[in-house]
Amino acid sequence: MKTKLLSLALGAAAIAMTGTVASAATLDDVKAKGFLQCGVSTGFPGFAFTDDAGNWQGFDPALCRAMAAAIFAGDSNAVKFTPTTGKTRFTALASGEVDVLARNTTETFSRDVDLKFTFGPVNYYDGQGFMVRKSLGVTSALNLSGATICVQTGTTTELNLADYFRANNMTYEPVPIETNAEAQEKYLANACDAYTTDASGLSATRSAFEAPNDHMILPEIISKEPLGPLVRQGDDQWADILKWTLLALITAEEKGVTAANADEMKASSTDPDIQRLLGATEDGFGAMLGLDNDWALNAIKAGGNYGEIFAKYLGTDTAVGIERGLNALYTDGGLMYAAPIR
């Protein structure tokens, strides 16, 4: 644990040297270069991946495309993507290599306060789990004492794993990995008995296996993992653009506004919440962000509302096959609840 604390301290010092405090003009810088630079993962089925044409797609890139559309008058392609690992993601953001980080990152005290990042709203409520081959004969994480476990370094996953095994008086041998692709390769090659990461990531990884039914995700969820996008501290305007773009997508789902009907809803809806969301009023919400009045309309049209994005990339009709669960709207028993635009 002392080694881990030292590692965290050194990481914080390294980031501090790059200058984590954002200049208070990120929006101006983004507009000047003509695109948003978005940090994503190196690849996770459903969450972030490249299509046959080499274009980044997925749940996380969709948020960056929505931000780009909000900033650049509907141009959701005004965005470039930088793949990052668990180790490189924070340095990429702190140094200004990327403008926003959108890649399955858990909000924690130290990342907020010590590393000086500002998180947007949670866009995926998750928890850490374990995946094993059914042939291993294991039915509970409590049966994993003495196991070799693939775990990504530089993550909360690594810390949670140590906490869980220590609390339950169990031992394990970590098999360190840098990326999900490396984890998949080692796990399938029997280099580790189990793979641990966020439960959503386990579902995504298993969906890409040739025989996914040969593997099972154990029932224990050992942590809280509120995942969300983040920016550097020091630029409240930029943090607000991130925050309210995501909340606009959630509000749109609450109000039944979709990519297909957004223009019609702006023209015809008499619902004051929808009118404010879509820029049909003179309240000037866009101007408060430094954007035009159609910022949220353009964000929604880029890829749909929150529910549409979830269904397209992660939902039960996809290979990943994730139920909404905690990520359902509050009206459906979930935790997704948008603050009002007013």
Tab-separated table of C-alpha atoms in Angstrom:
chain	number	residue	atom	x	y	z
A	1	MET	CA	0.000	0.000	0.000
A	2	LYS	CA	2.914	2.357	0.749
A	3	THR	CA	4.148	1.702	-2.764
A	4	LYS	CA	0.717	2.507	-4.158
A	5	LEU	CA	0.491	5.751	-2.160
A	6	LEU	CA	3.945	6.733	-3.369
A	7	SER	CA	2.894	5.985	-6.947
A	8	LEU	CA	-0.185	8.173	-6.577
A	9	ALA	CA	1.883	10.978	-5.087
A	10	LEU	CA	4.405	10.812	-7.898
A	11	GLY	CA	1.594	10.784	-10.440
A	12	ALA	CA	0.054	13.854	-8.859
A	13	ALA	CA	3.420	15.622	-8.869
A	14	ALA	CA	3.978	14.796	-12.521
A	15	ILE	CA	0.580	16.162	-13.453
A	16	ALA	CA	1.161	19.259	-11.336
A	17	MET	CA	4.343	19.960	-13.277
A	18	THR	CA	2.374	20.013	-16.538
A	19	GLY	CA	-0.026	22.597	-15.130
A	20	THR	CA	-3.497	21.252	-14.427
A	21	VAL	CA	-5.236	24.587	-14.049
A	22	ALA	CA	-6.959	25.420	-17.298
A	23	SER	CA	-6.649	28.831	-18.847
A	24	ALA	CA	-10.018	30.521	-18.658
A	25	ALA	CA	-10.485	30.478	-22.422
A	26	THR	CA	-10.772	26.859	-23.473
A	27	LEU	CA	-13.819	27.612	-25.612
A	28	ASP	CA	-11.894	30.318	-27.469
A	29	ASP	CA	-8.981	27.933	-28.012
A	30	VAL	CA	-11.281	25.200	-29.312
A	31	LYS	CA	-13.020	27.598	-31.678
A	32	ALA	CA	-9.700	28.959	-32.902
A	33	LYS	CA	-8.360	25.529	-33.873
A	34	GLY	CA	-11.734	24.525	-35.336
A	35	PHE	CA	-12.295	21.261	-33.500
A	36	LEU	CA	-12.720	19.659	-30.085
A	37	GLN	CA	-9.953	17.277	-28.952
A	38	CYS	CA	-11.543	14.423	-27.034
A	39	GLY	CA	-9.689	11.825	-24.983
A	40	VAL	CA	-11.217	8.352	-25.182
A	41	SER	CA	-10.161	4.837	-24.211
A	42	THR	CA	-8.004	2.674	-26.454
A	43	GLY	CA	-11.106	0.637	-27.262
A	44	PHE	CA	-14.065	-0.934	-25.479
A	45	PRO	CA	-16.976	-2.595	-27.332
A	46	GLY	CA	-19.951	-0.276	-27.140
A	47	PHE	CA	-18.152	2.435	-25.200
A	48	ALA	CA	-15.449	3.481	-27.673
A	49	PHE	CA	-14.369	1.802	-30.899
A	50	THR	CA	-13.506	2.561	-34.509
A	51	ASP	CA	-15.821	1.560	-37.345
A	52	ASP	CA	-14.769	0.079	-40.687
A	53	ALA	CA	-13.889	3.554	-41.947
A	54	GLY	CA	-11.676	4.247	-38.935
A	55	ASN	CA	-14.110	6.694	-37.331
A	56	TRP	CA	-14.547	6.662	-33.576
A	57	GLN	CA	-18.001	5.560	-32.435
A	58	GLY	CA	-19.587	4.562	-29.142
A	59	PHE	CA	-21.220	5.807	-25.973
A	60	ASP	CA	-18.272	8.048	-25.000
A	61	PRO	CA	-17.427	9.525	-28.427
A	62	ALA	CA	-21.133	10.343	-28.823
A	63	LEU	CA	-20.888	12.830	-25.955
A	64	CYS	CA	-17.903	14.534	-27.576
A	65	ARG	CA	-19.767	14.712	-30.873
A	66	ALA	CA	-22.698	16.318	-29.046
A	67	MET	CA	-20.331	18.884	-27.513
A	68	ALA	CA	-18.803	19.609	-30.914
A	69	ALA	CA	-22.268	20.108	-32.406
A	70	ALA	CA	-23.192	22.473	-29.563
A	71	ILE	CA	-20.021	24.521	-30.108
A	72	PHE	CA	-19.760	24.454	-33.908
A	73	ALA	CA	-23.369	25.134	-34.953
A	74	GLY	CA	-24.320	21.515	-35.519
A	75	ASP	CA	-21.029	20.158	-36.884
A	76	SER	CA	-20.668	16.943	-34.906
A	77	ASN	CA	-17.616	16.003	-36.969
A	78	ALA	CA	-15.598	18.954	-35.630
A	79	VAL	CA	-13.902	16.637	-33.148
A	80	LYS	CA	-10.691	14.630	-33.063
A	81	PHE	CA	-10.069	11.688	-30.765
A	82	THR	CA	-7.005	10.736	-28.738
A	83	PRO	CA	-6.874	7.173	-27.358
A	84	THR	CA	-5.635	7.087	-23.758
A	85	THR	CA	-4.857	4.351	-21.253
A	86	GLY	CA	-5.552	4.301	-17.532
A	87	LYS	CA	-2.055	5.689	-16.996
A	88	THR	CA	-1.916	8.320	-19.756
A	89	ARG	CA	-5.442	9.769	-19.590
A	90	PHE	CA	-4.876	12.265	-16.777
A	91	THR	CA	-1.587	13.582	-18.134
A	92	ALA	CA	-3.233	14.034	-21.545
A	93	LEU	CA	-5.974	16.148	-19.992
A	94	ALA	CA	-3.762	18.068	-17.564
A	95	SER	CA	-1.230	18.979	-20.255
A	96	GLY	CA	-3.869	20.265	-22.663
A	97	GLU	CA	-3.327	17.460	-25.163
A	98	VAL	CA	-7.092	16.905	-24.952
A	99	ASP	CA	-9.853	19.393	-24.120
A	100	VAL	CA	-12.163	16.893	-22.466
A	101	LEU	CA	-11.786	13.307	-21.261
A	102	ALA	CA	-14.683	10.966	-21.994
A	103	ARG	CA	-13.560	7.410	-21.251
A	104	ASN	CA	-15.038	5.312	-18.419
A	105	THR	CA	-13.384	7.335	-15.638
A	106	THR	CA	-14.584	7.129	-12.041
A	107	GLU	CA	-15.064	10.358	-10.123
A	108	THR	CA	-13.094	10.238	-6.868
A	109	PHE	CA	-12.037	12.703	-4.181
A	110	SER	CA	-8.355	12.713	-5.140
A	111	ARG	CA	-9.002	13.107	-8.860
A	112	ASP	CA	-11.189	16.102	-8.158
A	113	VAL	CA	-9.270	17.758	-5.318
A	114	ASP	CA	-5.658	16.630	-5.698
A	115	LEU	CA	-5.335	16.227	-9.472
A	116	LYS	CA	-7.552	19.290	-9.939
A	117	PHE	CA	-10.091	18.028	-12.445
A	118	THR	CA	-13.733	19.021	-12.714
A	119	PHE	CA	-16.142	16.179	-13.431
A	120	GLY	CA	-19.329	16.635	-15.372
A	121	PRO	CA	-22.501	14.799	-14.337
A	122	VAL	CA	-22.324	11.021	-14.031
A	123	ASN	CA	-23.188	9.491	-17.400
A	124	TYR	CA	-22.913	5.855	-16.292
A	125	TYR	CA	-23.431	4.408	-12.812
A	126	ASP	CA	-21.279	1.308	-12.541
A	127	GLY	CA	-19.524	-1.001	-10.098
A	128	GLN	CA	-16.529	-3.316	-10.231
A	129	GLY	CA	-17.007	-7.015	-10.855
A	130	PHE	CA	-15.168	-10.174	-11.905
A	131	MET	CA	-15.365	-12.372	-14.998
A	132	VAL	CA	-14.232	-16.010	-15.046
A	133	ARG	CA	-14.413	-18.986	-17.335
A	134	LYS	CA	-17.315	-21.233	-16.358
A	135	SER	CA	-14.930	-24.183	-16.506
A	136	LEU	CA	-13.126	-22.722	-13.484
A	137	GLY	CA	-16.073	-23.824	-11.357
A	138	VAL	CA	-16.246	-20.561	-9.422
A	139	THR	CA	-19.619	-19.054	-8.523
A	140	SER	CA	-18.579	-16.207	-6.232
A	141	ALA	CA	-15.750	-13.704	-5.953
A	142	LEU	CA	-15.237	-15.081	-2.460
A	143	ASN	CA	-14.004	-18.290	-4.114
A	144	LEU	CA	-11.100	-16.471	-5.803
A	145	SER	CA	-8.519	-16.661	-3.009
A	146	GLY	CA	-5.161	-17.554	-4.543
A	147	ALA	CA	-6.320	-16.690	-8.060
A	148	THR	CA	-4.388	-14.802	-10.698
A	149	ILE	CA	-6.364	-11.722	-11.695
A	150	CYS	CA	-5.909	-9.437	-14.687
A	151	VAL	CA	-6.252	-5.823	-13.559
A	152	GLN	CA	-5.571	-2.536	-15.282
A	153	THR	CA	-2.845	-0.489	-13.633
A	154	GLY	CA	-3.293	3.127	-12.590
A	155	THR	CA	-7.010	2.713	-11.909
A	156	THR	CA	-9.481	2.610	-9.035
A	157	THR	CA	-9.984	-1.003	-10.100
A	158	GLU	CA	-6.502	-1.869	-8.883
A	159	LEU	CA	-7.118	-0.215	-5.507
A	160	ASN	CA	-10.580	-1.758	-5.059
A	161	LEU	CA	-9.199	-5.205	-5.805
A	162	ALA	CA	-6.587	-4.866	-3.055
A	163	ASP	CA	-9.188	-3.555	-0.592
A	164	TYR	CA	-11.654	-6.367	-1.319
A	165	PHE	CA	-9.171	-9.191	-0.934
A	166	ARG	CA	-7.639	-7.695	2.200
A	167	ALA	CA	-11.070	-7.156	3.787
A	168	ASN	CA	-11.981	-10.781	3.094
A	169	ASN	CA	-8.623	-12.239	4.206
A	170	MET	CA	-7.908	-13.603	0.744
A	171	THR	CA	-4.779	-13.611	-1.391
A	172	TYR	CA	-4.360	-13.094	-5.122
A	173	GLU	CA	-1.675	-12.584	-7.729
A	174	PRO	CA	-2.216	-9.491	-9.894
A	175	VAL	CA	-1.521	-9.737	-13.614
A	176	PRO	CA	-1.018	-6.088	-14.633
A	177	ILE	CA	-2.401	-4.931	-17.961
A	178	GLU	CA	-2.487	-1.530	-19.675
A	179	THR	CA	-5.505	-1.781	-21.997
A	180	ASN	CA	-8.688	-3.773	-22.342
A	181	ALA	CA	-7.306	-5.402	-25.490
A	182	GLU	CA	-4.321	-6.657	-23.516
A	183	ALA	CA	-6.615	-7.885	-20.749
A	184	GLN	CA	-8.734	-9.794	-23.240
A	185	GLU	CA	-5.665	-11.366	-24.830
A	186	LYS	CA	-4.175	-12.494	-21.511
A	187	TYR	CA	-7.477	-13.670	-20.081
A	188	LEU	CA	-8.292	-15.787	-23.148
A	189	ALA	CA	-4.755	-17.170	-23.123
A	190	ASN	CA	-5.308	-18.365	-19.516
A	191	ALA	CA	-2.649	-15.989	-18.197
A	192	CYS	CA	-5.110	-15.076	-15.445
A	193	ASP	CA	-8.000	-16.892	-13.785
A	194	ALA	CA	-10.227	-13.814	-13.650
A	195	TYR	CA	-10.503	-10.364	-15.150
A	196	THR	CA	-11.722	-7.503	-12.979
A	197	THR	CA	-12.975	-4.112	-14.137
A	198	ASP	CA	-16.256	-2.207	-14.172
A	199	ALA	CA	-19.186	-4.561	-14.740
A	200	SER	CA	-20.106	-2.677	-17.913
A	201	GLY	CA	-16.592	-3.234	-19.227
A	202	LEU	CA	-16.835	-6.945	-18.469
A	203	SER	CA	-20.093	-7.176	-20.423
A	204	ALA	CA	-18.547	-5.254	-23.298
A	205	THR	CA	-15.420	-7.421	-23.319
A	206	ARG	CA	-17.346	-10.700	-23.135
A	207	SER	CA	-19.552	-9.633	-26.048
A	208	ALA	CA	-16.503	-9.710	-28.329
A	209	PHE	CA	-15.541	-13.305	-27.430
A	210	GLU	CA	-16.091	-16.101	-29.947
A	211	ALA	CA	-17.875	-18.092	-27.226
A	212	PRO	CA	-19.239	-15.538	-24.742
A	213	ASN	CA	-21.458	-18.121	-23.052
A	214	ASP	CA	-18.348	-19.945	-21.850
A	215	HIS	CA	-17.697	-17.063	-19.468
A	216	MET	CA	-19.656	-15.616	-16.575
A	217	ILE	CA	-19.675	-12.401	-14.596
A	218	LEU	CA	-19.734	-13.200	-10.897
A	219	PRO	CA	-22.594	-11.744	-8.827
A	220	GLU	CA	-20.527	-9.551	-6.486
A	221	ILE	CA	-20.218	-5.842	-7.214
A	222	ILE	CA	-17.426	-4.629	-4.943
A	223	SER	CA	-17.420	-0.861	-5.476
A	224	LYS	CA	-19.248	2.249	-6.575
A	225	GLU	CA	-17.982	3.526	-9.917
A	226	PRO	CA	-19.742	6.760	-10.947
A	227	LEU	CA	-18.317	7.252	-14.423
A	228	GLY	CA	-18.312	10.614	-16.109
A	229	PRO	CA	-16.508	13.041	-18.402
A	230	LEU	CA	-14.055	15.554	-17.000
A	231	VAL	CA	-12.122	18.723	-17.778
A	232	ARG	CA	-9.332	20.692	-16.128
A	233	GLN	CA	-10.148	22.946	-13.211
A	234	GLY	CA	-9.894	26.694	-13.700
A	235	ASP	CA	-12.345	27.309	-16.547
A	236	ASP	CA	-15.906	27.378	-15.253
A	237	GLN	CA	-17.362	28.263	-18.640
A	238	TRP	CA	-15.826	25.172	-20.231
A	239	ALA	CA	-16.965	22.963	-17.354
A	240	ASP	CA	-20.482	24.398	-17.752
A	241	ILE	CA	-20.527	23.549	-21.466
A	242	LEU	CA	-19.630	19.946	-20.657
A	243	LYS	CA	-22.146	19.748	-17.801
A	244	TRP	CA	-25.112	21.255	-19.573
A	245	THR	CA	-24.535	19.431	-22.855
A	246	LEU	CA	-24.841	16.123	-21.007
A	247	LEU	CA	-27.818	17.370	-18.972
A	248	ALA	CA	-29.483	18.538	-22.193
A	249	LEU	CA	-29.250	14.991	-23.580
A	250	ILE	CA	-30.826	13.610	-20.396
A	251	THR	CA	-33.523	16.300	-20.405
A	252	ALA	CA	-34.301	15.445	-24.013
A	253	GLU	CA	-34.972	11.838	-23.071
A	254	GLU	CA	-37.170	12.976	-20.176
A	255	LYS	CA	-39.203	15.111	-22.571
A	256	GLY	CA	-39.330	12.726	-25.529
A	257	VAL	CA	-37.129	14.890	-27.744
A	258	THR	CA	-35.136	12.785	-30.215
A	259	ALA	CA	-32.664	13.374	-33.009
A	260	ALA	CA	-35.479	12.835	-35.508
A	261	ASN	CA	-38.148	15.071	-33.971
A	262	ALA	CA	-36.068	17.849	-32.373
A	263	ASP	CA	-36.683	20.425	-35.126
A	264	GLU	CA	-40.407	19.719	-35.176
A	265	MET	CA	-40.594	19.858	-31.382
A	266	LYS	CA	-38.882	23.240	-31.377
A	267	ALA	CA	-41.402	24.592	-33.853
A	268	SER	CA	-44.553	23.144	-32.314
A	269	SER	CA	-44.170	22.208	-28.649
A	270	THR	CA	-45.933	24.349	-26.064
A	271	ASP	CA	-44.064	22.714	-23.158
A	272	PRO	CA	-41.983	25.512	-21.561
A	273	ASP	CA	-39.198	23.047	-20.638
A	274	ILE	CA	-38.927	21.878	-24.247
A	275	GLN	CA	-39.017	25.443	-25.547
A	276	ARG	CA	-36.143	26.437	-23.274
A	277	LEU	CA	-34.187	23.275	-24.087
A	278	LEU	CA	-34.454	23.741	-27.833
A	279	GLY	CA	-33.898	27.483	-27.978
A	280	ALA	CA	-37.462	28.462	-28.847
A	281	THR	CA	-37.466	31.228	-26.220
A	282	GLU	CA	-35.528	34.450	-25.812
A	283	ASP	CA	-33.988	33.498	-22.470
A	284	GLY	CA	-30.468	33.535	-23.875
A	285	PHE	CA	-29.266	30.309	-22.298
A	286	GLY	CA	-26.869	29.709	-25.168
A	287	ALA	CA	-25.327	33.140	-24.757
A	288	MET	CA	-24.738	32.413	-21.068
A	289	LEU	CA	-22.486	29.549	-22.192
A	290	GLY	CA	-20.847	31.540	-24.970
A	291	LEU	CA	-22.769	29.491	-27.556
A	292	ASP	CA	-25.654	30.191	-29.903
A	293	ASN	CA	-29.304	29.641	-29.013
A	294	ASP	CA	-29.496	26.250	-30.768
A	295	TRP	CA	-26.643	24.702	-28.788
A	296	ALA	CA	-28.791	22.008	-27.125
A	297	LEU	CA	-30.872	21.414	-30.257
A	298	ASN	CA	-27.678	20.756	-32.209
A	299	ALA	CA	-26.277	18.512	-29.463
A	300	ILE	CA	-29.411	16.351	-29.504
A	301	LYS	CA	-29.516	16.133	-33.306
A	302	ALA	CA	-25.883	14.976	-33.365
A	303	GLY	CA	-26.655	11.509	-32.018
A	304	GLY	CA	-29.936	11.561	-30.159
A	305	ASN	CA	-30.898	11.939	-26.538
A	306	TYR	CA	-29.239	10.030	-23.698
A	307	GLY	CA	-31.572	7.058	-24.087
A	308	GLU	CA	-31.010	6.856	-27.839
A	309	ILE	CA	-27.244	6.866	-27.371
A	310	PHE	CA	-27.431	4.196	-24.659
A	311	ALA	CA	-29.715	1.987	-26.750
A	312	LYS	CA	-27.582	2.321	-29.886
A	313	TYR	CA	-24.269	1.379	-28.312
A	314	LEU	CA	-24.935	-0.479	-25.060
A	315	GLY	CA	-28.580	-1.538	-24.883
A	316	THR	CA	-30.221	-4.940	-24.838
A	317	ASP	CA	-30.517	-5.016	-28.642
A	318	THR	CA	-26.740	-4.725	-29.049
A	319	ALA	CA	-24.038	-7.356	-28.648
A	320	VAL	CA	-23.041	-5.700	-25.358
A	321	GLY	CA	-26.602	-6.199	-24.094
A	322	ILE	CA	-26.680	-4.019	-20.969
A	323	GLU	CA	-29.935	-3.288	-19.156
A	324	ARG	CA	-30.510	0.344	-18.215
A	325	GLY	CA	-30.672	-0.472	-14.465
A	326	LEU	CA	-29.357	2.443	-12.423
A	327	ASN	CA	-28.846	4.334	-15.674
A	328	ALA	CA	-32.569	4.498	-16.394
A	329	LEU	CA	-34.391	7.781	-15.943
A	330	TYR	CA	-35.557	8.510	-12.413
A	331	THR	CA	-39.124	8.091	-13.661
A	332	ASP	CA	-38.258	4.475	-14.509
A	333	GLY	CA	-36.535	3.681	-11.231
A	334	GLY	CA	-33.040	4.759	-12.220
A	335	LEU	CA	-30.716	7.570	-11.169
A	336	MET	CA	-30.672	9.697	-14.322
A	337	TYR	CA	-32.159	13.049	-13.367
A	338	ALA	CA	-31.376	16.332	-15.086
A	339	ALA	CA	-31.287	19.702	-13.365
A	340	PRO	CA	-33.669	22.132	-15.079
A	341	ILE	CA	-32.652	24.512	-17.840
A	342	ARG	CA	-34.354	27.697	-16.719
